[in-house]
Coordinates of C-alpha atoms in Angstrom, one line a residue:
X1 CA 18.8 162.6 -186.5
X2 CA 17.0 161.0 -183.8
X3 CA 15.5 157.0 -184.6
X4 CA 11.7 158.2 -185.4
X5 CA 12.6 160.5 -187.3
X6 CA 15.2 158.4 -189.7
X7 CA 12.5 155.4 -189.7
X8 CA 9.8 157.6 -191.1
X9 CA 12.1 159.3 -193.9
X10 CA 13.6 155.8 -194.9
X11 CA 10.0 154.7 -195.1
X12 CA 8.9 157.8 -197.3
X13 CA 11.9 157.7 -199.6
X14 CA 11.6 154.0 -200.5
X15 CA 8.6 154.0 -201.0
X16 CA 8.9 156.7 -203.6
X17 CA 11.4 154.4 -204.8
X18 CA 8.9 152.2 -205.8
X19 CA 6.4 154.1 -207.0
X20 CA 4.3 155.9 -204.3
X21 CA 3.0 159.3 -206.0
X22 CA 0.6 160.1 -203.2
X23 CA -0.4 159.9 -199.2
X24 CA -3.2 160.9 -197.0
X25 CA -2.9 161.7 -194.0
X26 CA -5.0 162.3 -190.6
X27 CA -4.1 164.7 -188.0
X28 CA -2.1 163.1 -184.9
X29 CA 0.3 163.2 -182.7
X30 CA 1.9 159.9 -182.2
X31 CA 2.3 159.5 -186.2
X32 CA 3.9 162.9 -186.6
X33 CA 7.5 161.6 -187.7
X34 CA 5.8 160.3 -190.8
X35 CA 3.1 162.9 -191.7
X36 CA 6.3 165.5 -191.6
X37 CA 8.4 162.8 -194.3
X38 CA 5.4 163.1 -196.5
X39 CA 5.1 166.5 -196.3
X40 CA 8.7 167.4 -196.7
X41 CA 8.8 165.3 -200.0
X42 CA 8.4 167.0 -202.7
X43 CA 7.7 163.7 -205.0
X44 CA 4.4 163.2 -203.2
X45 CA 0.9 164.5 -202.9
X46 CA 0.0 165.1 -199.7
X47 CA -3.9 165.1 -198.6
X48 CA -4.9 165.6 -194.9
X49 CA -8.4 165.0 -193.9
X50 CA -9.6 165.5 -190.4
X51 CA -11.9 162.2 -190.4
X52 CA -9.7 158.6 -190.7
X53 CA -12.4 156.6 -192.4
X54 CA -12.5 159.7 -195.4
X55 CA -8.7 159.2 -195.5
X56 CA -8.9 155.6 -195.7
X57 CA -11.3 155.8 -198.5
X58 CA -9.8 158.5 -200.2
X59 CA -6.6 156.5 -200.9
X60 CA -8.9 153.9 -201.5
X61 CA -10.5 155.8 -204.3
X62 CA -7.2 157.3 -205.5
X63 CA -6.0 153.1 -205.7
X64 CA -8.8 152.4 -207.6
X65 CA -8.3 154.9 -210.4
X66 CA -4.3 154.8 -210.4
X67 CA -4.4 150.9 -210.0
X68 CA -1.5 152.4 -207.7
X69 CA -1.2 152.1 -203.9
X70 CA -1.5 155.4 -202.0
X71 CA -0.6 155.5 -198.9
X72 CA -2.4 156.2 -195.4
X73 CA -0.9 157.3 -192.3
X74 CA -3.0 158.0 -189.0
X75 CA -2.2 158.0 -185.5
X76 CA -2.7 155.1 -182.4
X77 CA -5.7 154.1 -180.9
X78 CA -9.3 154.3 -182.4
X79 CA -8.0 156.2 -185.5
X80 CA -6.4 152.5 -186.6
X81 CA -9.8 151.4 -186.3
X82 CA -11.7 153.8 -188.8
X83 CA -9.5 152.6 -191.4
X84 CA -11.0 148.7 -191.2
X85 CA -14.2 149.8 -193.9
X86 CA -11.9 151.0 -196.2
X87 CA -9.2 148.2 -195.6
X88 CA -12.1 145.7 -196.4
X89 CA -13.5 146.9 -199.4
X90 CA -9.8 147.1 -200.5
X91 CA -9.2 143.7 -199.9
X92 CA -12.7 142.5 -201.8
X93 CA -12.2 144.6 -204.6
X94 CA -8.6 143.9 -205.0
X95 CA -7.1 147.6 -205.2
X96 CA -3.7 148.8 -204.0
X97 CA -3.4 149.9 -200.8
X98 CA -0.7 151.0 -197.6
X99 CA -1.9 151.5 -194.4
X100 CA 0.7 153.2 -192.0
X101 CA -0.4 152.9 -188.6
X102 CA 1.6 154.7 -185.9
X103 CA 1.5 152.9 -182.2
X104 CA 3.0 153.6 -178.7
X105 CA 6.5 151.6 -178.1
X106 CA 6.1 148.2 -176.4
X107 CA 7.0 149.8 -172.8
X108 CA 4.0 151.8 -173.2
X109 CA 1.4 148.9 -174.0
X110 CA -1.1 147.3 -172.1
X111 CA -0.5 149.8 -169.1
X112 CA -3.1 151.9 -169.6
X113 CA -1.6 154.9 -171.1
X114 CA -3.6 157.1 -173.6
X115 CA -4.6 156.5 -176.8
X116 CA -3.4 153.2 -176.7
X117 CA -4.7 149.7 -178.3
X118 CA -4.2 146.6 -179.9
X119 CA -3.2 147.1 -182.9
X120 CA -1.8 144.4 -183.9
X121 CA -2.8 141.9 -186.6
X122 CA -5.9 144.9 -186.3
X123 CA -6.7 144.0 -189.6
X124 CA -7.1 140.5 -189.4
X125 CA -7.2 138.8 -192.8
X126 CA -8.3 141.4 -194.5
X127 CA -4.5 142.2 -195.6
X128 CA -2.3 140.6 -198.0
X129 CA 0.5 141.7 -195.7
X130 CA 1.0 142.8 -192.0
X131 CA 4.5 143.4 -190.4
X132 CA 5.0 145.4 -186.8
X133 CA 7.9 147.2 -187.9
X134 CA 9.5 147.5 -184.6
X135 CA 10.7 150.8 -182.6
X136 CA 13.9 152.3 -184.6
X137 CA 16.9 151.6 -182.9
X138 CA 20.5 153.5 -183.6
X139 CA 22.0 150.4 -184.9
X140 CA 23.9 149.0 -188.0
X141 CA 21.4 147.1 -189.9
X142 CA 18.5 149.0 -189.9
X143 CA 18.4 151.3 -193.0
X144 CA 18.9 147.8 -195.1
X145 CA 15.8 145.9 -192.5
X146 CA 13.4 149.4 -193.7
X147 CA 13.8 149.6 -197.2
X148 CA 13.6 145.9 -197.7
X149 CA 10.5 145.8 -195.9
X150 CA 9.0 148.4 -197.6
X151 CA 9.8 146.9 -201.3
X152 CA 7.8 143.5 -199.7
X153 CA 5.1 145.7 -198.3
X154 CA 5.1 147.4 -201.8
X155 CA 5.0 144.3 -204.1
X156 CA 2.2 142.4 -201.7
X157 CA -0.2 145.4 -202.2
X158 CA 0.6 145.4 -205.8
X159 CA 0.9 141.7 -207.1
X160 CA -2.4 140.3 -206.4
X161 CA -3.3 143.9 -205.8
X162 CA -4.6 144.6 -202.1
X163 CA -4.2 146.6 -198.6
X164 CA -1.0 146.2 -196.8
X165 CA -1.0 146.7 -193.3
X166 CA 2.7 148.4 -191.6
X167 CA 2.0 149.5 -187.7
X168 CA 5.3 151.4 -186.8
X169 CA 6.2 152.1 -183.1
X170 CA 7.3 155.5 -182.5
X171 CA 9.0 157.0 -179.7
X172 CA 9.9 160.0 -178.4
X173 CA 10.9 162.5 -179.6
X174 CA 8.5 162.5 -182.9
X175 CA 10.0 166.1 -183.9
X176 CA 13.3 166.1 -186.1
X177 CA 16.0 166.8 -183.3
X178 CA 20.0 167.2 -183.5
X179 CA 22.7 166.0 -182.0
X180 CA 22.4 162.3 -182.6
X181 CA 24.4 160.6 -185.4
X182 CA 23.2 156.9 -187.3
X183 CA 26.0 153.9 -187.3
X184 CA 25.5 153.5 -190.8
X185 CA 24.8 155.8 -194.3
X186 CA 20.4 155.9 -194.9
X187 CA 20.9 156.1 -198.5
X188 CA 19.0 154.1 -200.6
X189 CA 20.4 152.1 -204.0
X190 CA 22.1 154.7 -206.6
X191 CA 20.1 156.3 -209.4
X192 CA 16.8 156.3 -207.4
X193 CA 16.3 152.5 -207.8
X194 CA 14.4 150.4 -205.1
X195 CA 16.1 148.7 -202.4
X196 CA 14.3 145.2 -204.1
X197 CA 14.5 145.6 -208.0
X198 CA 12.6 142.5 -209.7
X199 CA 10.6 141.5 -212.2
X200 CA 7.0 142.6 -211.9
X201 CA 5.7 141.8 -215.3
X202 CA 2.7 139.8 -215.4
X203 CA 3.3 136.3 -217.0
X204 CA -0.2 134.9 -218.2
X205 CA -0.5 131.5 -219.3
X206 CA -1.1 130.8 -222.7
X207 CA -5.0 131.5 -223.6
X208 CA -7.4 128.5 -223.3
X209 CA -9.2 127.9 -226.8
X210 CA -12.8 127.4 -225.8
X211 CA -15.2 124.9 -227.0
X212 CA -16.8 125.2 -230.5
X213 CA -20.5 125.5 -229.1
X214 CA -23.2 127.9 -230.5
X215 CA -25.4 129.0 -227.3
X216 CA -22.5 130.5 -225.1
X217 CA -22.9 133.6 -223.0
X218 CA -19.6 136.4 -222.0
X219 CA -20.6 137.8 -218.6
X220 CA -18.0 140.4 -217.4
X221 CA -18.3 141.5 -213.8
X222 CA -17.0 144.3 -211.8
X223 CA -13.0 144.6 -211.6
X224 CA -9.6 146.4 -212.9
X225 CA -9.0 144.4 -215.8
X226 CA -9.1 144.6 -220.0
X227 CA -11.9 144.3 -221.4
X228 CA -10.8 144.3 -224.3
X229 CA -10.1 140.6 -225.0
X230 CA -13.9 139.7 -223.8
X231 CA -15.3 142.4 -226.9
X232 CA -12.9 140.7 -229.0
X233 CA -14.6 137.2 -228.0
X234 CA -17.9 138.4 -228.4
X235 CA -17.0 139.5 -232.1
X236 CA -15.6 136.4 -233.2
X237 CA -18.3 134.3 -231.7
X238 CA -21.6 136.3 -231.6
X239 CA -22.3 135.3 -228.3
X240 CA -24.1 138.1 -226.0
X241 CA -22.0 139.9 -224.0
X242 CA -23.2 140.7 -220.7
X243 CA -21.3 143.9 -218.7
X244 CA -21.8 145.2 -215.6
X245 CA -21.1 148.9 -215.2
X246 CA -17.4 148.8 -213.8
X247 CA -16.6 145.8 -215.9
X248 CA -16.2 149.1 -218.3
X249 CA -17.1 146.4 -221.0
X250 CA -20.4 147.9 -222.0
X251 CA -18.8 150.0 -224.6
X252 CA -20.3 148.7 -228.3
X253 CA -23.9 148.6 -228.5
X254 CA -23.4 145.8 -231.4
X255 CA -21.8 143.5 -228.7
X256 CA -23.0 144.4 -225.3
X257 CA -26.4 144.4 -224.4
X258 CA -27.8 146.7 -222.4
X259 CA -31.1 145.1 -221.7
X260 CA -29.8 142.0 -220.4
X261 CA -30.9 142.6 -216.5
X262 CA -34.5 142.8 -217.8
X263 CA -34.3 140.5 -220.3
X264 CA -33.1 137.6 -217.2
X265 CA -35.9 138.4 -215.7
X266 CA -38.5 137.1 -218.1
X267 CA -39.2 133.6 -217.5
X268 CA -40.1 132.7 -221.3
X269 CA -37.1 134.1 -222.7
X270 CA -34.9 132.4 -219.8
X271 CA -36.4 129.0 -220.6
X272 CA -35.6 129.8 -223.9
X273 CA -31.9 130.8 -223.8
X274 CA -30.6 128.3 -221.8
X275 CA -26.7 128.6 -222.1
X276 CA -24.6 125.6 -223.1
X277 CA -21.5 127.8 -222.2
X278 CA -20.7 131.1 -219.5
X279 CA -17.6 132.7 -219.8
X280 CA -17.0 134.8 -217.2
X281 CA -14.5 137.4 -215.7
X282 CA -14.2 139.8 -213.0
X283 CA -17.0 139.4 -210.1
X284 CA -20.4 139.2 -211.0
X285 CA -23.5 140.0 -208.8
X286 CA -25.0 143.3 -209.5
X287 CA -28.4 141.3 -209.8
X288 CA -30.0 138.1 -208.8
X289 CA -31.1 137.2 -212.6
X290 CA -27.4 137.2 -213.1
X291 CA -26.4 134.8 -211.2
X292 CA -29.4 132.3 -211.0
X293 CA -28.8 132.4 -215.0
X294 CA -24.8 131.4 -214.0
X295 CA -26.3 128.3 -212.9
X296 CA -28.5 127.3 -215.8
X297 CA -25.1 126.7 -217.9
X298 CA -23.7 122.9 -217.9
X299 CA -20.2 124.4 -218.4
X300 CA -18.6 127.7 -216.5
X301 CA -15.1 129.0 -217.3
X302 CA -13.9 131.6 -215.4
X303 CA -11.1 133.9 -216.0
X304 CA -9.0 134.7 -213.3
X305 CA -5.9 134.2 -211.0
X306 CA -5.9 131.0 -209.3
X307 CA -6.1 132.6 -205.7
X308 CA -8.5 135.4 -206.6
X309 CA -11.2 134.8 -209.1
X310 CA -15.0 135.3 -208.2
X311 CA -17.6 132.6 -208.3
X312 CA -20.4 133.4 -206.3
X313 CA -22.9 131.3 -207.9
X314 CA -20.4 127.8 -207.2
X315 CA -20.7 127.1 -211.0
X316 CA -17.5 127.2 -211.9
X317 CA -16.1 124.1 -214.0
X318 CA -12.8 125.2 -215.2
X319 CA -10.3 128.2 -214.5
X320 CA -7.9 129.7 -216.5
X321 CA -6.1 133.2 -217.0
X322 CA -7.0 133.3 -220.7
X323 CA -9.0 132.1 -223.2
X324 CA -9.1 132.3 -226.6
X325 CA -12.0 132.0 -229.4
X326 CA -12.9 128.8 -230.6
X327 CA -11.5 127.7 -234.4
X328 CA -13.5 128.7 -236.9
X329 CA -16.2 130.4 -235.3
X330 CA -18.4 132.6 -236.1
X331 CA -21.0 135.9 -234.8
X332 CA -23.6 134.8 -237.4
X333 CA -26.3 132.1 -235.6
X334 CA -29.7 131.6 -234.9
X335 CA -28.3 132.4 -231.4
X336 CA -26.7 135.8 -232.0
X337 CA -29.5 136.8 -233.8
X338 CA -32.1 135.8 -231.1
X339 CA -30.6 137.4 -228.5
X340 CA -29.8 140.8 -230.7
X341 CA -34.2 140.7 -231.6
X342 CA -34.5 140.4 -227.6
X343 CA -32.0 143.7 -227.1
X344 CA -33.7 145.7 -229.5
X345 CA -37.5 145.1 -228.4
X346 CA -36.5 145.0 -224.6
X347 CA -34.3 148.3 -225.3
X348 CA -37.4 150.0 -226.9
X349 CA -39.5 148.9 -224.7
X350 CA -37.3 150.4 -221.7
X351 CA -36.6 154.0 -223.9
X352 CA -40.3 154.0 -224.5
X353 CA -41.0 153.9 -220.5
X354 CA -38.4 156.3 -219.3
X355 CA -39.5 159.1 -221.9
X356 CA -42.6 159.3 -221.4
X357 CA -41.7 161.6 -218.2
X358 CA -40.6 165.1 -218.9
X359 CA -39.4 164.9 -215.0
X360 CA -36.2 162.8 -214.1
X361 CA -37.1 159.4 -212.7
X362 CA -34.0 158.0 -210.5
X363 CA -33.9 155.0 -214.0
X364 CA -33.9 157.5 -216.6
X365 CA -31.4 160.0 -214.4
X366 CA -29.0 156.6 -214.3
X367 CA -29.4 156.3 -218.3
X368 CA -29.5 160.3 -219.5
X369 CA -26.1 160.9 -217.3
X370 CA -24.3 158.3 -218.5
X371 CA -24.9 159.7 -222.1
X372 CA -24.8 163.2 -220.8
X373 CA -20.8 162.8 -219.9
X374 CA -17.8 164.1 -222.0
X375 CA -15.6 161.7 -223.4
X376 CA -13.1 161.1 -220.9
X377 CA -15.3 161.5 -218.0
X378 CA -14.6 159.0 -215.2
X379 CA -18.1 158.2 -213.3
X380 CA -18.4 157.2 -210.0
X381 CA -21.5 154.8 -208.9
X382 CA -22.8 154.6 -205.8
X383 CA -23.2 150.5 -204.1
X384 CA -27.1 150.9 -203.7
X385 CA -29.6 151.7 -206.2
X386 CA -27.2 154.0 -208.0
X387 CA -25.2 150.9 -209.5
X388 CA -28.5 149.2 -209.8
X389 CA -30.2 151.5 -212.4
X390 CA -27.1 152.1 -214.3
X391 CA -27.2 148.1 -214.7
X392 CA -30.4 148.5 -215.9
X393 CA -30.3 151.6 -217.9
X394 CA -27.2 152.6 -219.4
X395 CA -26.2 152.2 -223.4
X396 CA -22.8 151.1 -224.2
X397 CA -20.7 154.2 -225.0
X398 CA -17.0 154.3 -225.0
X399 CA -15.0 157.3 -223.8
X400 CA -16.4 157.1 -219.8
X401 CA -14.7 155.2 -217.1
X402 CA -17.5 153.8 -213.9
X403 CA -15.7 152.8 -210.8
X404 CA -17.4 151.9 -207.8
X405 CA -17.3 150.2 -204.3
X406 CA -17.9 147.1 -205.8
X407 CA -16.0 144.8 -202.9
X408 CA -17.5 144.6 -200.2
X409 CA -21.0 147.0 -201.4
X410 CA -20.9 148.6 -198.7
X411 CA -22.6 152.3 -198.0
X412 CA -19.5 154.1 -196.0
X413 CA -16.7 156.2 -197.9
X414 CA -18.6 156.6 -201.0
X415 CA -17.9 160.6 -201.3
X416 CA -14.6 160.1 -200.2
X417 CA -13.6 157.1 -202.8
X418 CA -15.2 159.5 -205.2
X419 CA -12.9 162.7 -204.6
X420 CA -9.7 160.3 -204.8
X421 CA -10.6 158.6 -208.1
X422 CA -11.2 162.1 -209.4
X423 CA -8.4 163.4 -207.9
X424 CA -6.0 160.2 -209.4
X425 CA -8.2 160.5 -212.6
X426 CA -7.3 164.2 -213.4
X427 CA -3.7 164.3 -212.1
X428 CA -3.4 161.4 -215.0
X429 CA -4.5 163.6 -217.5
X430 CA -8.7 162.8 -217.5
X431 CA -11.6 164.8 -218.1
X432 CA -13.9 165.8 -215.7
X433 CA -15.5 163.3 -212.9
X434 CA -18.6 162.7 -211.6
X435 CA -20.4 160.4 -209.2
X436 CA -23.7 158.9 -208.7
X437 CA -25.1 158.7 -205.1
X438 CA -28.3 158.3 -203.2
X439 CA -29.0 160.6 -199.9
X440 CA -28.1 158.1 -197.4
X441 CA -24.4 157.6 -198.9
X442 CA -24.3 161.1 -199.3
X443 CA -25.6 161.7 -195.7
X444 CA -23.1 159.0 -194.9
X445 CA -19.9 160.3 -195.9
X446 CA -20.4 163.9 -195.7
X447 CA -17.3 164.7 -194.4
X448 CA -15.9 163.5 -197.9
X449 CA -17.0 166.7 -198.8
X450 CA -14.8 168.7 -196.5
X451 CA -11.8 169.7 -198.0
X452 CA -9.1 172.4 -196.3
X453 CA -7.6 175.7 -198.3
X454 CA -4.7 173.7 -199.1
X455 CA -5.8 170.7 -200.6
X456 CA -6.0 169.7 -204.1
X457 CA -10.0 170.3 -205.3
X458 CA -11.4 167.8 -207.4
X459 CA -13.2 168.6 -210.5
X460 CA -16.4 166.8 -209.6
X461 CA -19.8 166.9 -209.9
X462 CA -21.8 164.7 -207.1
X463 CA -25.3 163.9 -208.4
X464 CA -27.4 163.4 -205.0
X465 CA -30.7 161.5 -205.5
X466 CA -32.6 162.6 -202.8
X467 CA -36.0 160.3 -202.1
X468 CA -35.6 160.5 -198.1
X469 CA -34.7 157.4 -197.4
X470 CA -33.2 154.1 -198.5
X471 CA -34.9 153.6 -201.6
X472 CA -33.0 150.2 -202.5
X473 CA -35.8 148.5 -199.7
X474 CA -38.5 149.2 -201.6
X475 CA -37.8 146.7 -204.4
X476 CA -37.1 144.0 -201.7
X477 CA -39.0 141.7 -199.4
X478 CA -39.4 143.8 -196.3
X479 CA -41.5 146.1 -198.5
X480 CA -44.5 146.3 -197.0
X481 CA -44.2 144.9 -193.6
X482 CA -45.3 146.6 -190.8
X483 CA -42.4 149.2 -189.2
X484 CA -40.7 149.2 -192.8
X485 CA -40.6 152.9 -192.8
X486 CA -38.9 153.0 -189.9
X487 CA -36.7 150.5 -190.2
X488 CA -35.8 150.1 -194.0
X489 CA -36.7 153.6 -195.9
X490 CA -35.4 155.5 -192.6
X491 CA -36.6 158.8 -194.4
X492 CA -34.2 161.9 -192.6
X493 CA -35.9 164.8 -193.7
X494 CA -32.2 166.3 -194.4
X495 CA -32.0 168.3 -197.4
X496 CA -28.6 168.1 -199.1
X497 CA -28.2 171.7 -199.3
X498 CA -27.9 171.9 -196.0
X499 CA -24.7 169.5 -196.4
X500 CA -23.5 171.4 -199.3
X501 CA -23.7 174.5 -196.6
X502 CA -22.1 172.6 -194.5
X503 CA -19.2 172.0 -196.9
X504 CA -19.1 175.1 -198.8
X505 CA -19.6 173.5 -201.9
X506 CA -22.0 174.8 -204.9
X507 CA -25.2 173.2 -204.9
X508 CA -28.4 173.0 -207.3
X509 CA -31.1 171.6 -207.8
X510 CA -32.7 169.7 -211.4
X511 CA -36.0 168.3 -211.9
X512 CA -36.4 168.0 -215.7
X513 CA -34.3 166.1 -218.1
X514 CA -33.5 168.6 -220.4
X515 CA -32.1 170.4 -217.6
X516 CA -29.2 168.0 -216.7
X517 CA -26.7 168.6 -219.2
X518 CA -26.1 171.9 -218.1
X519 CA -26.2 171.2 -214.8
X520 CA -23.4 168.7 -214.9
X521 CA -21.2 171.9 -216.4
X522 CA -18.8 173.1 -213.8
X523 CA -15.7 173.2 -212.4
X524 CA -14.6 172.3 -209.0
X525 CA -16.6 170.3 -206.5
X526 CA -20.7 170.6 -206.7
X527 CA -23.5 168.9 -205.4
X528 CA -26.7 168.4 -208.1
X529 CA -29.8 167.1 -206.1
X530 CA -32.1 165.2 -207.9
X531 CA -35.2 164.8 -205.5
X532 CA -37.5 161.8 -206.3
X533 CA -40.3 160.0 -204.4
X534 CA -39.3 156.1 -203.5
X535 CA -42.4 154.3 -204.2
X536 CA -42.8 155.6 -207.4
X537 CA -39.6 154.5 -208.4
X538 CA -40.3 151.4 -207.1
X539 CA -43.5 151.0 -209.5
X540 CA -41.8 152.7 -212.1
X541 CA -39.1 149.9 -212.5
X542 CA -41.7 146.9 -212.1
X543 CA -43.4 148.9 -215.3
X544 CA -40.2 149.1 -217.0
X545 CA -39.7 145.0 -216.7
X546 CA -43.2 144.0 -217.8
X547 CA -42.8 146.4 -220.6
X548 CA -39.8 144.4 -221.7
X549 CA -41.1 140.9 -221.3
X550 CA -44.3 141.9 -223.0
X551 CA -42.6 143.6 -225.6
X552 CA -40.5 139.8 -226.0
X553 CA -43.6 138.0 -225.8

């Protein structure tokens, strides 16, 4: 066995050792050793896409719904360098991730020969881990220096979960060859067992009882973690429980409200409900009410690790890793019950806007899908205006998982994060998938949507709202300016059909609400265009919030 290709099956073994189910791969030459250890075992799913940022976010988005790393192998040079979005959204958002970049040997670096870069520390610190592995030698010593490295590689993406960063030097030959025979044995331990065996359980300090005050506020931001203990905090206490889409928190409509984004946004009621107490977990900042009313509060507890929990408001006056109820409270105040009046006139006030269309507005598409999903359904949401409405829109309902590029926010990868979460989400045993996007993500990531004869299909339906443009602008302060068509709603005049040509996927097209429900019946992977017109959006959300503050008033 020649050294690449033993380096890149010790790799492959140990890390299905510990755990790796699944590895996408992009075409290349100089990383062939491990795209043929992949392929040739049979313990892992093997995806190939022909586009390294779609691989990088697909094992992003099959991380985020495993909350287990996937690998992702490319070749040397620029490919390295498509995998950066993905690494930093990773990093943000805290979800598992290897990156396996293959490189030239030393000899062959910084002399000009093809396809070669930097690609060292390439990354930056955007990874909880980077090692250059070194060029495989035929020496005693190795096999042990591999899979120990991969069980450190293995436990920094997982514990704070992250993206790990290995860049393996290759050289010739990169084919499995004969003739050659290794000093030592390449086995791993017996029974299957990682080369590193330790214990991975979590070990939480003891919860933190809170204080005994009447006026405190739960606000659970976007992140991988149980909600449950936040519902079981707003029960005991009565204090309003504010969720954020992929907090996945917004599940009981007697504890979470659903109204809260508009509700921030009304200057009387704010002045009003000044908090004496936030709790808050997870990262916060789907809207700027949110976080102006994180500073209002004279005390902030946040719950999180001590080197990764999210305050972007600088509030924060105490952290902890759990926190308990206070003793002897209880959900029945003046308080509870004045923010539950507020929920139930803003809510009616929002329903009473959003039907009065027979046609789907891009607010009440955000709302009716979210009630329109089977129980089990995972939901994908796209970083702009998608995420935005479903903020602002969505009941709680249990029995649907939303994930989204909540890390970094950014507009790249979308459709490919969304096939991997479907494809982790139905190969554990979930429903059907879906995913929210607007045209430019869509337009963005097309290639997502490219998927060869032999690779596993994703049930998944990708609901496209199509307004020609960047419709997130229109709610900001450029609107209006002179050259903000141009340069904000950048209309394309692309019509996703033509992608879903492009793609050979099955596309259609829904302009009433009472159509939707069927549409979102199918197997495999669809397109569903929504078409809507950005300006009336626009004006139809600045009706929907003075409807709710008049409606308080």
């Amino acid at each position: 066995m020649n050294p690449s290709t033993a380096l890149a099956r010790v790799m492959v073994d140990e890390l299905v050792r510990c755990g790796l189910t699944d590895a996408v791969v992009a075409p290349g030459s100089r990383s062939t050793p491990l795209a043929l250890a992949f392929l040739d075992e049979p313990r892992v799913q093997v995806h190939v896409r022909i586009d390294e940022r779609s691989a990088g976010f697909l094992a992003l988005g099959l991380g985020r719904a495993s909350n287990r790393p996937a690998a992702v192998v490319c070749t040397s040079g620029t490919a390295a360098a498509n995998f950066l979005p993905a690494v930093m959204e990773a990093d943000e958002a805290g979800v598992p991730l290897l990156v396996l970049t293959a490189d030239r040997p030393p000899e062959l670096r910084g002399t000009g020969a093809n396809q070669t870069v930097d690609q060292i520390g390439l990354y930056g610190s955007a990874v909880r881990m980077f090692t250059e592995v070194g060029v495989a030698e035929p020496v005693p010593g190795m096999n042990a220096y591999w899979r120990s490295l991969v069980c450190r590689a293995w436990g920094a993406a997982t514990t704070p979960s992250g993206p790990v960063h290995l860049n393996v030097a290759f050289r010739d030959p990169l084919v499995p060859s004969g003739g050659e025979t290794w000093p030592e044995p390449l086995d791993g331990r017996t029974g299957r067992e990682p080369w590193i065996r330790g214990d991975l359980a979590e070990r939480a300090d003891r919860p933190v009882e809170l204080p005994a005050v009447e006026r405190g506020v739960i606000v659970c931001g976007d992140g991988d973690y149980d909600p449950a203990p936040f519902l079981e905090l707003a029960a005991a206490t009565g204090w309003p429980l504010l969720a954020e889409p992929t907090s996945n928190a917004r599940r009981d409509p007697a504890l979470a409200s659903s109204a809260y984004r508009q509700l921030l946004a009304c200057g009387d009621f704010v002045a009003e409900h000044r908090p004496e107490l936030v709790v808050s977990v997870g990262r916060p900042g789907l809207s700027r009410q949110l976080i102006s009313y994180l500073r209002s509060a004279s005390r902030h507890v946040v719950v999180g690790p001590p080197n990764g929990f999210a305050d972007p408001a600088r509030t924060a006056t105490d952290r902890v890793t759990a926190v308990a109820p206070p003793a002897g409270a209880s959900p029945v105040t003046a308080w509870a019950r004045s923010w539950h009046q507020a929920e139930v006139a803003g809510r009616a006030a929002l329903d009473d806007i959003l039907d009065a269309e027979a046609a789907l507005s891009e607010p009440r598409l955000a709302r009716d899908l979210v009630a329109a999903l089977p129980h089990g359904a995972l939901l994908f949401a796209g970083s702009s205006m998608p995420i935005r409405d479903l903020d602002a829109t969505m009941t709680a309902r249990r029995g649907v998982r939303v994930v989204g590029n909540r890390g970094a926010s950014g507009i790249d990868g979308t459709v490919s994060t969304a096939v991997g979460a479907a494809l982790a989400h139905q190969g554990a045993g979930g429903g059907p998938s879906f995913a929210l996007l607007g045209d430019l993500a869509l337009l963005h990531d097309q290639n997502g949507l490219v998927l060869g004869p032999e690779e596993p299909t994703p049930d998944l339906t990708v609901v496209a709202v199509n307004n020609d443009g960047g419709g997130i602008f229109s709610g900001l302060e450029q609107a209006g300016h002179p050259g903000f068509e141009r340069l904000f709603g950048t209309p394309h005049g692309v019509s996703p059909e033509r992608v879903a040509a492009m793609a050979g996927v099955e596309h259609m097209v829904v302009q009433w609400a009472d159509d939707l429900t069927k549409a979102l019946d199918g197997p495999g992977l669809r397109l569903v265009e929504v078409r809507t017109d950005r300006e009336e959006s626009a004006a139809l959300r600045r009706r929907t919030q003075r409807a709710v503050c008049a409606a308080l008033a």
